[in-house]
Tab-separated table of C-alpha atoms and ligand atoms in Angstrom:
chain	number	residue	atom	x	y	z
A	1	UNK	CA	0.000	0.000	0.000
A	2	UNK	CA	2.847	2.242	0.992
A	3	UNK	CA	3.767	1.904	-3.077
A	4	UNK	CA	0.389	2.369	-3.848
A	5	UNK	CA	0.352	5.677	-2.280
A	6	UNK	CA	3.560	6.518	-4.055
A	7	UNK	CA	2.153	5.862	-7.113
A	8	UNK	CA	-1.334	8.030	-6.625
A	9	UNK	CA	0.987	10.829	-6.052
A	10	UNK	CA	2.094	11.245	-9.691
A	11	UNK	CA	-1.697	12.388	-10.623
A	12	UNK	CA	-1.404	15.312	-7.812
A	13	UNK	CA	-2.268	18.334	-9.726
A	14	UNK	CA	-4.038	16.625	-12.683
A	15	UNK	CA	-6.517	14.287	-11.462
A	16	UNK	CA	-8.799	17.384	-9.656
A	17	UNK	CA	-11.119	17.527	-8.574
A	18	UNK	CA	-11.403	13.615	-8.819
A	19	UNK	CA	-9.196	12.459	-6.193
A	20	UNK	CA	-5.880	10.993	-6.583
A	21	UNK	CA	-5.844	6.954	-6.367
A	22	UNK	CA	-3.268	4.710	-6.815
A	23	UNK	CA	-2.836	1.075	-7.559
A	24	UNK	CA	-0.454	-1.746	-7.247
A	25	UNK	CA	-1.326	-5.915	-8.431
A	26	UNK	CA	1.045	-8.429	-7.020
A	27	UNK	CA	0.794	-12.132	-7.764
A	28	UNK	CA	3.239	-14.740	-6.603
A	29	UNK	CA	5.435	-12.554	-4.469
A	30	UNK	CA	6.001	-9.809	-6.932
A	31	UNK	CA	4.773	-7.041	-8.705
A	32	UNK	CA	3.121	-7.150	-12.195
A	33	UNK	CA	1.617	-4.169	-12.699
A	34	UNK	CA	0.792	-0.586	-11.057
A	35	UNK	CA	-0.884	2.773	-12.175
A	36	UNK	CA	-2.348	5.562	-11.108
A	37	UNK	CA	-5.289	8.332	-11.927
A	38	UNK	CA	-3.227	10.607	-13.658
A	39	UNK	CA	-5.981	13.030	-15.158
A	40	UNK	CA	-9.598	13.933	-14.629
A	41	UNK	CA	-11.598	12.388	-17.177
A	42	UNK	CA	-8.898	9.646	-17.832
A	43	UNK	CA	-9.000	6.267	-16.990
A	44	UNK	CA	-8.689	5.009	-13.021
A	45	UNK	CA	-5.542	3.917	-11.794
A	46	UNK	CA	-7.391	0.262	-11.017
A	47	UNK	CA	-7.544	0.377	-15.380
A	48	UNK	CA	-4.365	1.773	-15.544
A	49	UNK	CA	-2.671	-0.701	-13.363
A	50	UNK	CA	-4.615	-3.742	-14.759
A	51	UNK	CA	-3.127	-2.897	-18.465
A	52	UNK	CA	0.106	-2.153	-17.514
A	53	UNK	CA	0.437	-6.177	-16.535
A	54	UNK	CA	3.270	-8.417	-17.565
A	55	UNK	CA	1.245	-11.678	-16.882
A	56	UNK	CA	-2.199	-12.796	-16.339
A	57	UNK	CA	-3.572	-10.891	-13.010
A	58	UNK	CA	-6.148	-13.554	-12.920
A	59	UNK	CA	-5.495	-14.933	-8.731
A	60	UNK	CA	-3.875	-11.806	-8.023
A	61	UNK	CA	-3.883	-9.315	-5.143
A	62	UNK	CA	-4.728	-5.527	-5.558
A	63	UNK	CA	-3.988	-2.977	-3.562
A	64	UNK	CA	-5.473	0.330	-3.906
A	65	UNK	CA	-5.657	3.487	-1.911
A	66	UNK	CA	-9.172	4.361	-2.617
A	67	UNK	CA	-12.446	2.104	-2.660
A	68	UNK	CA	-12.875	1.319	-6.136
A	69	UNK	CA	-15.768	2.579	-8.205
A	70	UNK	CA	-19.157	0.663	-8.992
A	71	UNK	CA	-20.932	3.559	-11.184
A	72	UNK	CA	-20.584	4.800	-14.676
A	73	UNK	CA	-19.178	8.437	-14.548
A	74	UNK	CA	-16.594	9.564	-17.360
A	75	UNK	CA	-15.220	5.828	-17.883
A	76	UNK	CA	-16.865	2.482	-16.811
A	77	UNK	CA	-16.747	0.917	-13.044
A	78	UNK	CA	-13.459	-0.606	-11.850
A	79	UNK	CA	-15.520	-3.309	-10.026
A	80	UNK	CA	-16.744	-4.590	-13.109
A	81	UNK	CA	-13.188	-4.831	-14.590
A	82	UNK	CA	-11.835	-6.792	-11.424
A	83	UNK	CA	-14.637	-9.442	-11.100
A	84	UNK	CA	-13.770	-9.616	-14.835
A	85	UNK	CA	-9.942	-9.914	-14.611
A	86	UNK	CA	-10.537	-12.710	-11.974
A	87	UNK	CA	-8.316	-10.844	-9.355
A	88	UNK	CA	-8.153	-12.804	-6.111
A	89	UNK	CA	-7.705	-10.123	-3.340
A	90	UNK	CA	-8.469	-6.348	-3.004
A	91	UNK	CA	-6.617	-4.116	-0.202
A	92	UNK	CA	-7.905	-1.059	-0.041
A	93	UNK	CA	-6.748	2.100	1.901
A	94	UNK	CA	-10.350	3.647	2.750
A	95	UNK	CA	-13.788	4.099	1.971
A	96	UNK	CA	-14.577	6.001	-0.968
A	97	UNK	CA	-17.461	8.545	0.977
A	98	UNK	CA	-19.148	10.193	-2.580
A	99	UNK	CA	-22.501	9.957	-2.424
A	100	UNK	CA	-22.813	6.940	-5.502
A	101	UNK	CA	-19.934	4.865	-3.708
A	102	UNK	CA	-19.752	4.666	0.665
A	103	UNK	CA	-18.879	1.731	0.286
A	104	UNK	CA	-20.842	0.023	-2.697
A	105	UNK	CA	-17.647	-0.895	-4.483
A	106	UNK	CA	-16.545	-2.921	-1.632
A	107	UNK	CA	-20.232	-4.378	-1.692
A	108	UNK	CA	-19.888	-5.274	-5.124
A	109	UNK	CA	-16.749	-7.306	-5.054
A	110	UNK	CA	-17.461	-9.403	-2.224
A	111	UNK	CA	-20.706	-10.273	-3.728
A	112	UNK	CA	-18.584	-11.332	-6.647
A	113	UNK	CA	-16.615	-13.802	-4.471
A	114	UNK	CA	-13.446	-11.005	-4.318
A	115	UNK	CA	-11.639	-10.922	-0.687
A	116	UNK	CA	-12.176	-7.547	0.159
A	117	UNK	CA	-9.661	-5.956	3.528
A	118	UNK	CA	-10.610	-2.357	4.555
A	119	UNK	CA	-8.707	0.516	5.893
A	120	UNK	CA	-5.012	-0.515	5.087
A	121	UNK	CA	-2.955	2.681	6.040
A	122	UNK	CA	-6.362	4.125	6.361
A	123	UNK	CA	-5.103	7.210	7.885
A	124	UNK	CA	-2.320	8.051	4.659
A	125	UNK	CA	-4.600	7.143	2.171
A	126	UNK	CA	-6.727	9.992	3.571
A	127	UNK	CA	-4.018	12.230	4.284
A	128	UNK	CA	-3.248	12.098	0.462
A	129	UNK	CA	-6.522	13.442	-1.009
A	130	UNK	CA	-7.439	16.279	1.693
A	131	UNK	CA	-9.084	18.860	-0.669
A	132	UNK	CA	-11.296	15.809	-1.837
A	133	UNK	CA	-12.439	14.720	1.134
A	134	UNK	CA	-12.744	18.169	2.473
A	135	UNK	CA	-14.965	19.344	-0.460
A	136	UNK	CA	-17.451	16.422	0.046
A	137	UNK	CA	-17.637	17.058	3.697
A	138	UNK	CA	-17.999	20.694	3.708
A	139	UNK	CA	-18.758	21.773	-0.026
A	140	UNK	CA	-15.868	24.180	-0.067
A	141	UNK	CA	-11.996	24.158	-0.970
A	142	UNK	CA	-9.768	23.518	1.504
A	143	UNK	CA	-8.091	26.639	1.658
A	144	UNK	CA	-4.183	26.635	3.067
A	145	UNK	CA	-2.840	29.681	4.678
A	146	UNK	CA	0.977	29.723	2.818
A	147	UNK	CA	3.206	32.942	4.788
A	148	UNK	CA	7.312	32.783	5.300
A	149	UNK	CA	8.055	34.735	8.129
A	150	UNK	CA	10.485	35.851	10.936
A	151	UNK	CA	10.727	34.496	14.300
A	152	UNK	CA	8.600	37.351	15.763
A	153	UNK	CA	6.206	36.718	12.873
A	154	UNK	CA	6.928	39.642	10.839
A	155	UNK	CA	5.841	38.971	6.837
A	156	UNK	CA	8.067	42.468	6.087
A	157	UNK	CA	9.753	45.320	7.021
A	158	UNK	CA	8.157	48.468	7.992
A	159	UNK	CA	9.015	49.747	4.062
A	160	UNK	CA	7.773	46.590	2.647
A	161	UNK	CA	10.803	45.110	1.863
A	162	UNK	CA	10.155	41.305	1.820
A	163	UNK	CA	12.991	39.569	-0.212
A	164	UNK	CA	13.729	37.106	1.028
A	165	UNK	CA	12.772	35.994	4.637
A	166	UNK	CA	12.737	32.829	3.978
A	167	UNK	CA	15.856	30.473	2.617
A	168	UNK	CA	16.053	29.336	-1.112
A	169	UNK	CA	15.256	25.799	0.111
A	170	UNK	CA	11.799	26.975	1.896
A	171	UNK	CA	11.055	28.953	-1.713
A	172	UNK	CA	11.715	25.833	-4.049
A	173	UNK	CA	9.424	23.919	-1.527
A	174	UNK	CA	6.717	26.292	-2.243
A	175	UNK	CA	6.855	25.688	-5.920
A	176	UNK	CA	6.010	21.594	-5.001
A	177	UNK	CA	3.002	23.007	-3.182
A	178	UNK	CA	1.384	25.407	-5.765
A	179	UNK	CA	2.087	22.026	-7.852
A	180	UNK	CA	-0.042	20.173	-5.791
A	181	UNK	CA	-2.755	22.333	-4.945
A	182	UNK	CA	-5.312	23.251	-7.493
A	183	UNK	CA	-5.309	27.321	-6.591
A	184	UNK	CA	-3.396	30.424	-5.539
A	185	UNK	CA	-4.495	33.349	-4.070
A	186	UNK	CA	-3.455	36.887	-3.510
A	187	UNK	CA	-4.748	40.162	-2.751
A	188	UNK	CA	-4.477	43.431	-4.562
A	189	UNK	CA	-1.226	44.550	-2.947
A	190	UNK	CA	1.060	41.888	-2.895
A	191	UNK	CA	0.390	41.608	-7.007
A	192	UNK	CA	0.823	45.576	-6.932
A	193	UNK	CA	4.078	45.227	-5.046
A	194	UNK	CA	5.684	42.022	-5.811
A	195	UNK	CA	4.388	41.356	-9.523
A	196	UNK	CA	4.742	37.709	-8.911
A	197	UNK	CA	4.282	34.996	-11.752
A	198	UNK	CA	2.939	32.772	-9.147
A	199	UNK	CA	3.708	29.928	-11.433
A	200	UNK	CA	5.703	26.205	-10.843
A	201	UNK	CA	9.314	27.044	-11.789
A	202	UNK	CA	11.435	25.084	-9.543
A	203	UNK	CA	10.133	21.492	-9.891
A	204	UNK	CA	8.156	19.922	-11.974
A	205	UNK	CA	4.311	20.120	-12.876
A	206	UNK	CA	1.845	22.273	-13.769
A	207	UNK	CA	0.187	25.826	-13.189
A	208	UNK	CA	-2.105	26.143	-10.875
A	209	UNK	CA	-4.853	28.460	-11.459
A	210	UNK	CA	-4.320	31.927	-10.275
A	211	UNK	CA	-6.763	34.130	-8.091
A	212	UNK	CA	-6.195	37.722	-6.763
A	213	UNK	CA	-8.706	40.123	-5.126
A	214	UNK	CA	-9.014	43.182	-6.460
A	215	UNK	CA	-12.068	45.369	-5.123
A	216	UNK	CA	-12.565	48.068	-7.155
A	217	UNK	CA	-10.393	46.276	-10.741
A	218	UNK	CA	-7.588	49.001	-10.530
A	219	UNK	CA	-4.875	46.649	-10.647
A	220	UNK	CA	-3.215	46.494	-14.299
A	221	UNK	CA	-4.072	43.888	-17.038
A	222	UNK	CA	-0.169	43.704	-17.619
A	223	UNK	CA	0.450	42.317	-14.567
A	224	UNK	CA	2.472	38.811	-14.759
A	225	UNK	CA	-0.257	37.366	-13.047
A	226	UNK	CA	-2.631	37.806	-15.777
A	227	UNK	CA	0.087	36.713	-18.090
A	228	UNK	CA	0.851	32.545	-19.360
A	229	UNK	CA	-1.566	29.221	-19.649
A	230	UNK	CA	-2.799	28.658	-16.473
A	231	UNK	CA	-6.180	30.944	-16.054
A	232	UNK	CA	-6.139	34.167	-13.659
A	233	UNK	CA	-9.451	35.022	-11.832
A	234	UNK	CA	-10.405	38.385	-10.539
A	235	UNK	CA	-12.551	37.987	-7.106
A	236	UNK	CA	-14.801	41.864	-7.359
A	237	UNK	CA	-17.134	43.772	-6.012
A	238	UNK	CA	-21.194	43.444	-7.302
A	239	UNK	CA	-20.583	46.994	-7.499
A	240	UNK	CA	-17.634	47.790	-10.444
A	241	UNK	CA	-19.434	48.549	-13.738
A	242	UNK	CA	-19.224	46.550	-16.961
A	243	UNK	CA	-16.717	49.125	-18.741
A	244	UNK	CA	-13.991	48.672	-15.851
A	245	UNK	CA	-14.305	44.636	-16.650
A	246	UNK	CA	-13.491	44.873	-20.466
A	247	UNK	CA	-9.821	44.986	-20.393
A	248	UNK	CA	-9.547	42.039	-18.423
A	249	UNK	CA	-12.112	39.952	-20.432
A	250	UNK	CA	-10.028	41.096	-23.687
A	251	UNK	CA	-7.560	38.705	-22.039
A	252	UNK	CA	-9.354	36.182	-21.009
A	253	UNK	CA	-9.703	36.679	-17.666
A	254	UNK	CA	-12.659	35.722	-15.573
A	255	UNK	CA	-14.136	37.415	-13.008
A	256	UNK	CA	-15.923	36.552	-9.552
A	257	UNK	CA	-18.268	39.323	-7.801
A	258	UNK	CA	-19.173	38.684	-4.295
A	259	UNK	CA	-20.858	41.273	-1.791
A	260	UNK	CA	-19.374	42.942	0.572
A	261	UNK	CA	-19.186	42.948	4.361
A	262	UNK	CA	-18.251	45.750	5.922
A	263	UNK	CA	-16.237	47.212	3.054
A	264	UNK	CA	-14.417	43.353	2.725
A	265	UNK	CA	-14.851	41.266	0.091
A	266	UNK	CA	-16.911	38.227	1.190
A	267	UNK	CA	-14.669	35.508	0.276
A	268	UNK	CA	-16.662	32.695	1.338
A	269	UNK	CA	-19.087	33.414	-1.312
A	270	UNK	CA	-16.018	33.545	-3.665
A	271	UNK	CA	-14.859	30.159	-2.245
A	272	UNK	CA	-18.213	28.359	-3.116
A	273	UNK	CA	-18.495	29.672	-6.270
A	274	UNK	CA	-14.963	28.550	-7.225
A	275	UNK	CA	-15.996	24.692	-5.903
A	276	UNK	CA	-18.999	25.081	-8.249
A	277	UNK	CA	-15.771	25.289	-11.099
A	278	UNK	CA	-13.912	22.320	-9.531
A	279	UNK	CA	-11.497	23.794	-7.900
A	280	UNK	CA	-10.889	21.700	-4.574
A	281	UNK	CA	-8.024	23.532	-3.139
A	282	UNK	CA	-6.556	27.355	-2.771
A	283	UNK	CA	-3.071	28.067	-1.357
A	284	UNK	CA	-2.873	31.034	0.130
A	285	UNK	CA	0.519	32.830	-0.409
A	286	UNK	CA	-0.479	36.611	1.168
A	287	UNK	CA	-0.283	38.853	2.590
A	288	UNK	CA	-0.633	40.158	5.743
A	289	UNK	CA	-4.397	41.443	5.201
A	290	UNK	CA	-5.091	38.427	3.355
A	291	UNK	CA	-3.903	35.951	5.862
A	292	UNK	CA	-5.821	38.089	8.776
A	293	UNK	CA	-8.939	38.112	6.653
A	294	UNK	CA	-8.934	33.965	6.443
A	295	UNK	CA	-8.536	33.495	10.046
A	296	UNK	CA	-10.787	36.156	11.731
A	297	UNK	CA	-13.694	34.835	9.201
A	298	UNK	CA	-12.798	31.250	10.140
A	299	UNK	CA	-12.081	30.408	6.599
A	300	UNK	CA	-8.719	29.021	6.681
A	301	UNK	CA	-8.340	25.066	6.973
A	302	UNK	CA	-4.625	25.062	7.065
A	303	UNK	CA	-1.291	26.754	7.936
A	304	UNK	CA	1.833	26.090	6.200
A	305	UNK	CA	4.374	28.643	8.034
A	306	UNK	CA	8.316	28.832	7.115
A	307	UNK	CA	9.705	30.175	10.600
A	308	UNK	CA	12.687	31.588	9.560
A	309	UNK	CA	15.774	32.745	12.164
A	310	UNK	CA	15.766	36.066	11.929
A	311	UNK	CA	14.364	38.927	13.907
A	312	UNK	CA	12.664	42.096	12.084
A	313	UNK	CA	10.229	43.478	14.610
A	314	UNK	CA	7.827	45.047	12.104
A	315	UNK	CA	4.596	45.970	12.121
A	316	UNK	CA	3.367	43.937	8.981
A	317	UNK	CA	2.471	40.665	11.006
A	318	UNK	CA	1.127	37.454	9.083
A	319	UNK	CA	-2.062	37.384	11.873
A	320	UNK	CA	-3.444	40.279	13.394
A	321	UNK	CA	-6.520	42.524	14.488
A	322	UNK	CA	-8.481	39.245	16.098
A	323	UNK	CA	-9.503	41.113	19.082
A	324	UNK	CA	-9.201	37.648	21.689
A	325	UNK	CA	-9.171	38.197	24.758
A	326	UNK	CA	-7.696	35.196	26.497
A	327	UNK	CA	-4.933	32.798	25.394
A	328	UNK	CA	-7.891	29.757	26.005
A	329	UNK	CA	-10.094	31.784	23.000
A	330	UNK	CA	-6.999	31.457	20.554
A	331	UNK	CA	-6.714	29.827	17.329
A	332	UNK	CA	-4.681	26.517	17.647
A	333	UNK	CA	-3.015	24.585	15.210
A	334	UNK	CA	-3.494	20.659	15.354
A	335	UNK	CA	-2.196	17.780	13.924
A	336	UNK	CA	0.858	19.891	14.056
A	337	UNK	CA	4.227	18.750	12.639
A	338	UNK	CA	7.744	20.425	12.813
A	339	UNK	CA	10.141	19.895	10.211
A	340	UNK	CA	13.331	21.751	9.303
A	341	UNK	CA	13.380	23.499	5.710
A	342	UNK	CA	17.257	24.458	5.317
A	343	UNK	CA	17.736	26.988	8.030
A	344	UNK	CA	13.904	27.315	8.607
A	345	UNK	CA	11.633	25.736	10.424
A	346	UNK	CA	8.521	24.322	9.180
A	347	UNK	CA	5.348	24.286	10.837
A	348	UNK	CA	2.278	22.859	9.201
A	349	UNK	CA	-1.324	22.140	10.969
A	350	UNK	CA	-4.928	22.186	10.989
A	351	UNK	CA	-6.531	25.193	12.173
A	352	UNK	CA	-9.324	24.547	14.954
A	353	UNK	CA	-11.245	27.976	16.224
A	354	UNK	CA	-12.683	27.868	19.714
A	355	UNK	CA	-16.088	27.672	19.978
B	1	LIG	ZN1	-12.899	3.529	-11.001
């Protein structure tokens, strides 16, 4: 299973919003064939790991991270194929919990006469397809809070000067994340001040799609955001007029309105709307109004923080303005795990508000 799992990564980025599955068939001992869902609308890595056999997986074993499928969606069920194939033994990592599976793929094959074992690295196979199982919980993206900052949580200096807090090794790593997450997002002034290309540059992959708030659409069409293949969308107010959209439509870009909340733009309604599209996950990457915004409205899932050893004592902090009161109100981070990122320190978590 632990190959398995290794193998469903190699559709991360592609297969959204289907999740990312991976499959492994041994028979006698050894391995004779794997594969994995490498893009939505493709075939399932269950197909893709039956086909890429080098004998007969008739009395085989399968092991795959995700319950396989017993509907017709874009490609035909994967029960059907292993009651077919004759395969012996299925190993799976967890229950599939989409309303036309739970559990009826498992159903299906014992019926069959297949030897079905449940929840083999159960809590991995999760752990690989968050945003999935996030979306059908909640109906949102799981939305990951992204910031690089000093030890006394400064983002920046005082002047703005940002480059770079964080060490080259904690940057590249970035570039694996935006790979593996289906979104970015930025507000207004970090695109206004940093012009990033918030592209993949320093691994391998794909573009994610970009997203940037903008309230009023002042921010310039010749921005490298709005440039290259991956798709920019403006999140707006109800309240800018058709002519102010044009240039940006000229280009191709799309564009989000949402009401607003006390002169904010109401981001949840953004967030729904871009789930509606497909889009299953949004990295955060700033800045500091940004990152305040998603944890005061309860709207960030996730941290991933690169703690780096420095001191700048600014006033441009990744979290402020929540107004608690007492240390047993705050926001904590669970789950949490500590790893080193060069010189940095890397913190990642789930966020969990009091109640
Ligand atoms: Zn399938």
């Amino acid at each position: 299973m632990g190959l398995a799992l290794r193998e469903a990564l190699k559709g991360a980025g592609t297969a959204s919003p289907n999740p990312i599955v991976g499959a492994i068939i041994v028979k006698n001992g050894k391995i004779i064939g794997k594969g994995c869902h490498k893009k939505f609308g493709g075939p399932h890595a269950e197909v893709n790991a039956i086909s890429s056999c080098v004998e007969d997986p008739c009395g085989s074993d399968m092991y795959v991270t995700l319950e396989p499928c017993s509907h017709f969606g874009k490609t035909p069920p994967c029960t059907d194929l292993i009651i077919k194939e004759k395969i012996r033994r299925v190993y799976i990592g967890t229950t599939d919990p989409s309303p036309h599976s739970n559990g009826r793929g498992t159903e299906v094959l014992r019926r069959a006469g297949v030897e079905v074992e449940c929840g083999v690295l159960e809590k991995e196979c999760i752990g690989i397809n968050e945003p999935f199982f996030h979306s059908l919980r909640t109906g949102m993206p799981l939305i990951i809070l992204k910031a690089a900052s000093s030890l006394d949580g400064s983002l920046a200096t005082d002047n703005g000067d940002s480059k770079w807090i964080s060490s080259e090794k904690s940057r590249k790593m970035v570039h694996r994340l935006r790979n593996f997450y289906d979104a970015v997002l930025v507000g207004r002034n970090t695109v206004e001040k940093d012009d990033p290309l918030l592209t993949v540059r320093h691994c391998r992959g794909r573009n994610p799609v970009r997203i940037v708030t903008d309230e009023h659409l002042s921010l310039s069409p010749d921005k490298k955001i709005f440039g290259n293949d991956s798709g920019t969308i403006i999140i707006t107010s109800k309240t800018v007029t058709e002519t102010s959209e044009t240039k940006y439509k000229n280009k191709g870009i799309s564009i989000i309105k949402v009401d607003e909340n006390n002169g904010e733009l109401d981001l949840e309604q953004a967030f729904r709307t871009l789930h509606s599209y497909g889009i299953r996950s949004i990295l955060a990457e700033g800045g500091a109004a940004m990152f305040s915004y998603l944890i005061n409205n309860r709207l960030a899932d996730k941290i991933v923080l690169f703690l780096a050893p420095k001191l700048i004592g600014s006033s441009v902090k990744f979290f402020s303005g929540s107004g608690i009161e007492l240390v047993s109100d705050s926001v904590s981070i669970e789950d949490v795990k500590y790893k080193r990122s060069g010189v940095d320190l890397l913190v990642e978590g789930n966020l969990r508000y009091s109640d």
